[in-house]
CSV table of C-alpha atoms and ligand atoms in Angstrom, one decimal:
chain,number,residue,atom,x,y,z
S,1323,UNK,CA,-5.8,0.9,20.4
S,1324,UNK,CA,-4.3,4.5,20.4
S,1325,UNK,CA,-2.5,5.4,17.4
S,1326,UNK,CA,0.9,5.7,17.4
S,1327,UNK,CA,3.3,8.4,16.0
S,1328,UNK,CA,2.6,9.6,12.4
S,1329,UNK,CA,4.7,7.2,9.8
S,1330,UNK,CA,3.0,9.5,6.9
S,1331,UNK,CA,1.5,13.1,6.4
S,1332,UNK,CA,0.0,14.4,3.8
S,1333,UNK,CA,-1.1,18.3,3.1
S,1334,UNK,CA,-2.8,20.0,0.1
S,1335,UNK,CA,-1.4,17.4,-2.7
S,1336,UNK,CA,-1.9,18.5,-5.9
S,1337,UNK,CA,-1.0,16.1,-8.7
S,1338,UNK,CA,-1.4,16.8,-12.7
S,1339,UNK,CA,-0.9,14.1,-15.5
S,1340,UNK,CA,-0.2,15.3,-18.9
S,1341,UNK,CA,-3.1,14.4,-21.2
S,1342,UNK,CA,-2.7,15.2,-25.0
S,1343,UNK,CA,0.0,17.7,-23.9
S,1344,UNK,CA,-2.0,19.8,-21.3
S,1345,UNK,CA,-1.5,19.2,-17.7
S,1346,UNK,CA,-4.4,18.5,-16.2
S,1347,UNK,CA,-4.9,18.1,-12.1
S,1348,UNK,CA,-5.8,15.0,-11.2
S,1349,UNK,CA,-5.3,15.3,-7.8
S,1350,UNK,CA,-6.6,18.1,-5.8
S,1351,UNK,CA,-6.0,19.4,-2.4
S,1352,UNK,CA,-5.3,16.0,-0.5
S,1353,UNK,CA,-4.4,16.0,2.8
S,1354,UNK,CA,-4.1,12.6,4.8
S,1355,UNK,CA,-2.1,10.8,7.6
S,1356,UNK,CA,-1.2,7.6,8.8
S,1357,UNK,CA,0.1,6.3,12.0
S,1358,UNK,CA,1.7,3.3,13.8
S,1359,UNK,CA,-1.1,0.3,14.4
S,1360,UNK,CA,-3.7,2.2,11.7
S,1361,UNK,CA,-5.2,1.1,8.5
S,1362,UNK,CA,-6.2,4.4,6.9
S,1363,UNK,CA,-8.8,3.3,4.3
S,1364,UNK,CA,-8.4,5.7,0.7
S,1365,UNK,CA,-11.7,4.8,-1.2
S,1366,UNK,CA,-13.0,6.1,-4.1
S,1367,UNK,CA,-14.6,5.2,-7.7
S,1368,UNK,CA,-12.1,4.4,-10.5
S,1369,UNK,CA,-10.1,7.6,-11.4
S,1370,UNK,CA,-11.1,9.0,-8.7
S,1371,UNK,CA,-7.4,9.6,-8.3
S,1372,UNK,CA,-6.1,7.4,-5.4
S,1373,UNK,CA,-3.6,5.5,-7.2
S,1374,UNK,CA,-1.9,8.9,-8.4
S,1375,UNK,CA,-2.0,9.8,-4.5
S,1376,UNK,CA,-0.2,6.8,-3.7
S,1377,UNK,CA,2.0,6.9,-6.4
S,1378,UNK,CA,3.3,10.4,-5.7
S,1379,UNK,CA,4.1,9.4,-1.9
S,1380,UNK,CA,6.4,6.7,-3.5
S,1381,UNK,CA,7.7,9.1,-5.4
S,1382,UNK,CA,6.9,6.7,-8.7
S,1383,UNK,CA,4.6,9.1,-10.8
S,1384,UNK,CA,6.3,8.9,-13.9
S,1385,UNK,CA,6.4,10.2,-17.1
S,1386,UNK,CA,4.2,13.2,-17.3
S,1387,UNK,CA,2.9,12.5,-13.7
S,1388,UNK,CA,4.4,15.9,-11.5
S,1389,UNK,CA,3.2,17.0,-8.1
S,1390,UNK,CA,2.7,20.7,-8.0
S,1391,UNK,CA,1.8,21.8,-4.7
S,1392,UNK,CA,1.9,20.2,-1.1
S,1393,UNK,CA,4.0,18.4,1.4
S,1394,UNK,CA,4.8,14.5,2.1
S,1395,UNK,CA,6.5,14.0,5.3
S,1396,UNK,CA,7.7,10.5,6.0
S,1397,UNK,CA,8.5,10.8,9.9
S,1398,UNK,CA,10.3,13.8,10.3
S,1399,UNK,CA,11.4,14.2,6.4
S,1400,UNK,CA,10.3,16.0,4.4
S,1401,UNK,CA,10.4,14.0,0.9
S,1402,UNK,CA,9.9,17.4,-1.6
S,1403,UNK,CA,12.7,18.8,0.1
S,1404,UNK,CA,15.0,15.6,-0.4
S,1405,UNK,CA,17.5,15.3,-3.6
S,1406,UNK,CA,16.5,12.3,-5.3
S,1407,UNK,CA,19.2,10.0,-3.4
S,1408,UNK,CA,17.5,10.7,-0.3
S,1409,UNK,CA,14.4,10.0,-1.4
S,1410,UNK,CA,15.0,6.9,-2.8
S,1411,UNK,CA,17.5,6.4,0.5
S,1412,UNK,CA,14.2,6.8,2.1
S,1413,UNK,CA,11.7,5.1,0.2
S,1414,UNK,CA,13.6,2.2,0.9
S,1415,UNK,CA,14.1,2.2,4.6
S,1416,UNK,CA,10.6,3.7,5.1
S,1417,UNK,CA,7.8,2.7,2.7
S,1418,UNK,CA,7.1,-1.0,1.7
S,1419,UNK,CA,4.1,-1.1,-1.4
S,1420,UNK,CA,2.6,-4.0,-2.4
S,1421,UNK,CA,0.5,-4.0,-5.8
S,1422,UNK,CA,-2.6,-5.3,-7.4
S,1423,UNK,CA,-1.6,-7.9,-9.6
S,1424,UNK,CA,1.2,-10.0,-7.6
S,1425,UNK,CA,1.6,-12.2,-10.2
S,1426,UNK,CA,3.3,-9.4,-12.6
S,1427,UNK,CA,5.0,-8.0,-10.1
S,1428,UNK,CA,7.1,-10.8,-9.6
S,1429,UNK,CA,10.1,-12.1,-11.6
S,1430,UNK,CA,8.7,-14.9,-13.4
S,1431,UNK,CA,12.5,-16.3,-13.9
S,1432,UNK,CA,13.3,-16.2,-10.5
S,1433,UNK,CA,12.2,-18.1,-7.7
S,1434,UNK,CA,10.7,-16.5,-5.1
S,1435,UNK,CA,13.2,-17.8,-2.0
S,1436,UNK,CA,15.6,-16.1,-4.6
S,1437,UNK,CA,13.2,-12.6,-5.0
S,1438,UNK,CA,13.1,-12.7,-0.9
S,1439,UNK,CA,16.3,-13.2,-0.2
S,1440,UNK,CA,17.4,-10.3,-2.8
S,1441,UNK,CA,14.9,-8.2,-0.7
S,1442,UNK,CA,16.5,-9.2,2.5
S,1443,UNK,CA,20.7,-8.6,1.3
S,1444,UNK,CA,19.6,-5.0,0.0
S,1445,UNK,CA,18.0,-3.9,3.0
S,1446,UNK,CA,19.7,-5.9,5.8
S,1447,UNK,CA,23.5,-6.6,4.5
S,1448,UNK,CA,23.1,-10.0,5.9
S,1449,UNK,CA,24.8,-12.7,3.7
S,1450,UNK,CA,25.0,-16.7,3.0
S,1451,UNK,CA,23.1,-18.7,5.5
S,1452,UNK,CA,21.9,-15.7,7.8
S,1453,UNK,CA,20.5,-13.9,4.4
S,1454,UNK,CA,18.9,-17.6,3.9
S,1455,UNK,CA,17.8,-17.8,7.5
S,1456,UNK,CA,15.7,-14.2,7.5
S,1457,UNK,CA,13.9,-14.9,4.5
S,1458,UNK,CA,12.8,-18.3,5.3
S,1459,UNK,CA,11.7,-16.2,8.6
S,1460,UNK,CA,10.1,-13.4,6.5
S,1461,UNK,CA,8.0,-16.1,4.6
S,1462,UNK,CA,6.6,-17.4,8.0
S,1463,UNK,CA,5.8,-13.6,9.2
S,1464,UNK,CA,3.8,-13.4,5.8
S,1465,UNK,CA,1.8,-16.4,6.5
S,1466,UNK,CA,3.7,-18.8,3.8
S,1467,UNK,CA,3.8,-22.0,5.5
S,1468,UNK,CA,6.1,-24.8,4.2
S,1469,UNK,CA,8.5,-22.3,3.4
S,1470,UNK,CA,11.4,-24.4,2.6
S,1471,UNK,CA,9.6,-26.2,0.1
S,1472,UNK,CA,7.8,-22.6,-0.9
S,1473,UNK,CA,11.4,-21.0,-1.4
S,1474,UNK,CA,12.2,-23.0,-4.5
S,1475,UNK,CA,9.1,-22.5,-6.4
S,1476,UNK,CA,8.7,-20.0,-9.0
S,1477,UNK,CA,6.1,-17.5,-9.2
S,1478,UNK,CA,3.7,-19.6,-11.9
S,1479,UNK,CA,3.8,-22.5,-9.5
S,1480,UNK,CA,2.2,-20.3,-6.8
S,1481,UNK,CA,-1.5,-19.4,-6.4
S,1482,UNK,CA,-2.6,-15.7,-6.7
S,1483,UNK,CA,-2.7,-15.2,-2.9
S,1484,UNK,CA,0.4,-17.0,-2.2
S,1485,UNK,CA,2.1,-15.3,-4.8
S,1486,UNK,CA,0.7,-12.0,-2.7
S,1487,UNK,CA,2.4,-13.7,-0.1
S,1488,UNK,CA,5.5,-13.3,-1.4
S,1489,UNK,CA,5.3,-9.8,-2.2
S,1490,UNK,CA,4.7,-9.1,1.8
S,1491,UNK,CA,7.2,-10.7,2.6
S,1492,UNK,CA,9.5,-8.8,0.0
S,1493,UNK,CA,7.9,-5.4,1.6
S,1494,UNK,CA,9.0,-6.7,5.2
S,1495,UNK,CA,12.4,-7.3,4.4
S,1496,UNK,CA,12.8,-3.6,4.2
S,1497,UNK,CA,11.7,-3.2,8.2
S,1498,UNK,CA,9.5,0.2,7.3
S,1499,UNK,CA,6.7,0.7,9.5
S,1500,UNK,CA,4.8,2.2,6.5
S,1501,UNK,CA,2.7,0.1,4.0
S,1502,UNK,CA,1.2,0.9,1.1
S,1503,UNK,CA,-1.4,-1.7,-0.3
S,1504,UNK,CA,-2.8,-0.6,-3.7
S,1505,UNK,CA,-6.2,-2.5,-4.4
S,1506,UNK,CA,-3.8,-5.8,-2.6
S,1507,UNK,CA,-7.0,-8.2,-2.8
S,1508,UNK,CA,-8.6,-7.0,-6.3
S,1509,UNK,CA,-7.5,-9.3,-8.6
S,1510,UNK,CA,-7.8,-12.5,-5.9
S,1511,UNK,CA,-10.2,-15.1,-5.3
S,1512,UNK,CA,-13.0,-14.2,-3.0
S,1513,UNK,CA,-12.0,-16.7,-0.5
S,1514,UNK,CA,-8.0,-15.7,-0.8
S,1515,UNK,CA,-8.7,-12.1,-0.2
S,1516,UNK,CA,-10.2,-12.6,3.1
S,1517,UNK,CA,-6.6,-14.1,3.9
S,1518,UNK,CA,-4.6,-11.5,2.6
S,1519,UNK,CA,-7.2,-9.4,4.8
S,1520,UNK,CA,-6.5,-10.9,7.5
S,1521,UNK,CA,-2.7,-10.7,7.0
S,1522,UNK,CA,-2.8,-7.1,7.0
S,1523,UNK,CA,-4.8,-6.7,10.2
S,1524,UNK,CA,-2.0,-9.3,11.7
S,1525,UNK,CA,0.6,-6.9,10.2
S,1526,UNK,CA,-1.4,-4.0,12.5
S,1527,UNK,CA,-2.1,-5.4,15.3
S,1528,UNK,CA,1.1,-7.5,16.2
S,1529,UNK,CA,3.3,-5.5,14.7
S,1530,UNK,CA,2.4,-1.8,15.0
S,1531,UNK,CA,2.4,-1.3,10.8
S,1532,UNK,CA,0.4,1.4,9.6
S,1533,UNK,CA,-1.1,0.7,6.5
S,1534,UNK,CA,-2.6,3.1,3.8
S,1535,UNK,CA,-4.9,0.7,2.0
S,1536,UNK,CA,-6.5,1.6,-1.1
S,1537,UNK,CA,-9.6,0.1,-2.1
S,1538,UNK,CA,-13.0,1.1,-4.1
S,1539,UNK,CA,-14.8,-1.7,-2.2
S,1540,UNK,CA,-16.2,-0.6,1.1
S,1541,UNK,CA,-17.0,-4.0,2.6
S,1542,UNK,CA,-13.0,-4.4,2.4
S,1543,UNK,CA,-13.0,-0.8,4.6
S,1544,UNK,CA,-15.3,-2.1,6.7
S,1545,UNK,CA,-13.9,-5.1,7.2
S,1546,UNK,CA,-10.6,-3.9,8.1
S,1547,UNK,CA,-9.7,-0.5,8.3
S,1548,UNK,CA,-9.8,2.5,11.3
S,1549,UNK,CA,-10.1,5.8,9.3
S,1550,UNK,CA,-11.4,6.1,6.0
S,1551,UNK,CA,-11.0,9.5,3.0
S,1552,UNK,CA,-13.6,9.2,0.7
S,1553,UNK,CA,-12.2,10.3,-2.5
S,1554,UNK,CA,-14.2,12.0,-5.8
S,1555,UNK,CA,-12.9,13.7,-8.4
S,1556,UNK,CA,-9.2,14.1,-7.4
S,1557,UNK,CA,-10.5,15.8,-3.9
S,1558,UNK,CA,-11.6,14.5,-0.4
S,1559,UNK,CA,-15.0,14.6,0.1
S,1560,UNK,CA,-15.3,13.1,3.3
S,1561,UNK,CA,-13.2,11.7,6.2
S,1562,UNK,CA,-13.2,10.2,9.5
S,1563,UNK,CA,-13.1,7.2,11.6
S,1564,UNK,CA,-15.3,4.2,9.9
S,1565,UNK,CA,-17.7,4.1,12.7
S,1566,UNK,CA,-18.6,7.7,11.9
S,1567,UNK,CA,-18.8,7.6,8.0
S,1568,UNK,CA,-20.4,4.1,7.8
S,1569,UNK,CA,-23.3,5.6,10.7
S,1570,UNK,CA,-23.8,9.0,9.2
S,1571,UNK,CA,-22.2,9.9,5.5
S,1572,UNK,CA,-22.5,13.2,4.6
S,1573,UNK,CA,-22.2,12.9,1.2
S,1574,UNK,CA,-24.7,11.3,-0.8
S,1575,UNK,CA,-22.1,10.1,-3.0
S,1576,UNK,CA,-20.5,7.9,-0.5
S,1577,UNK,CA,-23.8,7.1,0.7
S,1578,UNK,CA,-24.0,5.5,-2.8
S,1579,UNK,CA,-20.7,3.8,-2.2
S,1580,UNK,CA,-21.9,2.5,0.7
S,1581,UNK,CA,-24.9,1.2,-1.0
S,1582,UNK,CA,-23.2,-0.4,-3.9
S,1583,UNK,CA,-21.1,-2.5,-1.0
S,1584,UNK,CA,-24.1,-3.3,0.7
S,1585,UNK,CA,-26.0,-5.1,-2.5
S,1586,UNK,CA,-23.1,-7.2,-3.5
S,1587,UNK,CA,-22.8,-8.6,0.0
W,651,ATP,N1,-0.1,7.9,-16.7
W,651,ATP,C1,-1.2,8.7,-16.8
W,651,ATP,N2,-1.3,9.6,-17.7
W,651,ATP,C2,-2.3,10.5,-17.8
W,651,ATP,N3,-3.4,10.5,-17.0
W,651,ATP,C3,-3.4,9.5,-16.0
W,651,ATP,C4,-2.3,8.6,-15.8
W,651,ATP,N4,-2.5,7.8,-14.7
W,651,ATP,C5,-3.7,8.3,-14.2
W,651,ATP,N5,-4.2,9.3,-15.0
W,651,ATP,C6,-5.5,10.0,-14.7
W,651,ATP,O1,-5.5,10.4,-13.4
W,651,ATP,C7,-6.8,10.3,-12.8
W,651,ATP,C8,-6.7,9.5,-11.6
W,651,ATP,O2,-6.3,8.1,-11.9
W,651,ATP,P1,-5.9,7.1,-10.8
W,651,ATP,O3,-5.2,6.0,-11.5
W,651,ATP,O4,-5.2,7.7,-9.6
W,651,ATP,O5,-7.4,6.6,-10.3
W,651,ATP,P2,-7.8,5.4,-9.3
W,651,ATP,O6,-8.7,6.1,-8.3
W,651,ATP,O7,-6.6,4.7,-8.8
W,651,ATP,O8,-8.7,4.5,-10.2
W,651,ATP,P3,-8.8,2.9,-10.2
W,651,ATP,O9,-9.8,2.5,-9.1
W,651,ATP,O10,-9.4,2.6,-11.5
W,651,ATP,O11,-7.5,2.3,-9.9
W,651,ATP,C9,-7.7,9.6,-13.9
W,651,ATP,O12,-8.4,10.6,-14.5
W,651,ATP,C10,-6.7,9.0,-14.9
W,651,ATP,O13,-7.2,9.0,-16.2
W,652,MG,MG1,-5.9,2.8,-9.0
């Protein structure tokens, strides 16, 4: 499939964390896009800084966390150059996220009909038995079948992927084209994870999402995505389209990467 228009750009990020009072760049130089019907794999070792990347683009470094130099472009807008209204205006409308640990993320006092349908009055303005309607609908889109039954559970009730579930159908309410899916399969079962896998490929292919997807396991990128960064160190040390990295890595660390995917399988 041809890409479609850019939903994210990235150039020469540079991210530093405060650590014992000294800011130190954790982040170095990143530049990465994303576009309509892609998953764009970001894979790396642990702190090899892909979760501060992803963080910064949703704008949720946090304390001590600043960017320091380079652009993020949602669309046409350019989110440094946005007051912080906009940006969150944007975030909204633009950027769904779903985490690692579903479970967590989730109100454990609510159920998740309830969670939904919260997602679907903020972003939509529809109300009563319309509200009702599209998130029963947004359950279906994210795979949750019996979701009439589903809508009255609360979180604990629900297995890990179906709690996972949930949270993609939380992140569609908001109608962005833009996903961002931090380690989304990590803490699942084995056999759960090829589901939510699969649900993200749907997500592509049927509805034209682009999807960053962050992972340290390259069987996932394999598996599932279109164009792969290989991250090291806070930097990029290699990127291209999967064929091309998986059939001739340049760099012998993600030659090792590869490797380490390869014996587990
Ligand atoms: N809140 C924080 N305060 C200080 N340093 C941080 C903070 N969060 C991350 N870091 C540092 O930033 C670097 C990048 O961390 P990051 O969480 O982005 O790695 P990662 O690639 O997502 O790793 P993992 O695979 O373990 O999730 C690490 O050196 C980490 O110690
Ligand atoms: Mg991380």
């Amino acid at each position: 499939m041809t890409p479609g228009r850019a939903l994210l750009t990235v150039n020469g990020l540079q991210i530093s964390y405060h650590q014992q009072g000294q800011p130190v760049t954790v982040v170095h130089d990143v530049s990465l896009q994303v576009r309509a019907g892609q998953i764009v794999a970001l894979i790396g070792e642990s702190g090899s800084g892909k979760s501060a990347t992803a963080l910064s683009i949703l704008g949720l470094l946090g304390h001590g966390g600043r960017i320091e130099q380079g652009e993020i472009w949602l669309g046409e807008h350019n989110l440094r150059r946005c007051s912080k209204r906009e940006y969150a205006r944007l975030r909204g409308k633009m950027m769904a996220v779903i985490f690692q640990d579903p479970m967590n993320a989730l109100n454990p006092l609510m159920t998740v009909g309830k969670q939904i349908l919260e997602s679907v009055k903020r972003h939509s303005g529809l109300r009563g038995q319309a509200a009702r309607r599209s998130a029963l609908q947004l359950m279906q889109r994210a795979g949750l079948e019996n979701s009439e039954k589903l809508y009255h559970q609360y979180p604990f009730q629900l297995s890990g992927g179906m709690c996972q579930r949930v949270m993609i159908a939380i992140a569609l309410a908001s109608e962005s084209r833009l996903l961002i899916a931090d380690e989304p399969t990590t803490a699942l079962d084995v056999s759960v994870q090829a589901q939510i896998l699969d649900e993200l490929r749907r997500l592509r292919d049927e509805e034209g999402l682009g999807i960053l997807l962050i992972t340290h396991d390259f069987g996932v990128v394999a598996e599932l995505a279109d164009e792969v960064y290989v991250m090291r160190d806070g930097r990029i040390v290699e990127s291209g389209s999967v064929y091309n990295v998986f059939e001739r890595p340049a760099q012998a660390y993600t030659q090792e990467l590869l490797s380490a995917a390869t014996a587990v399988d």
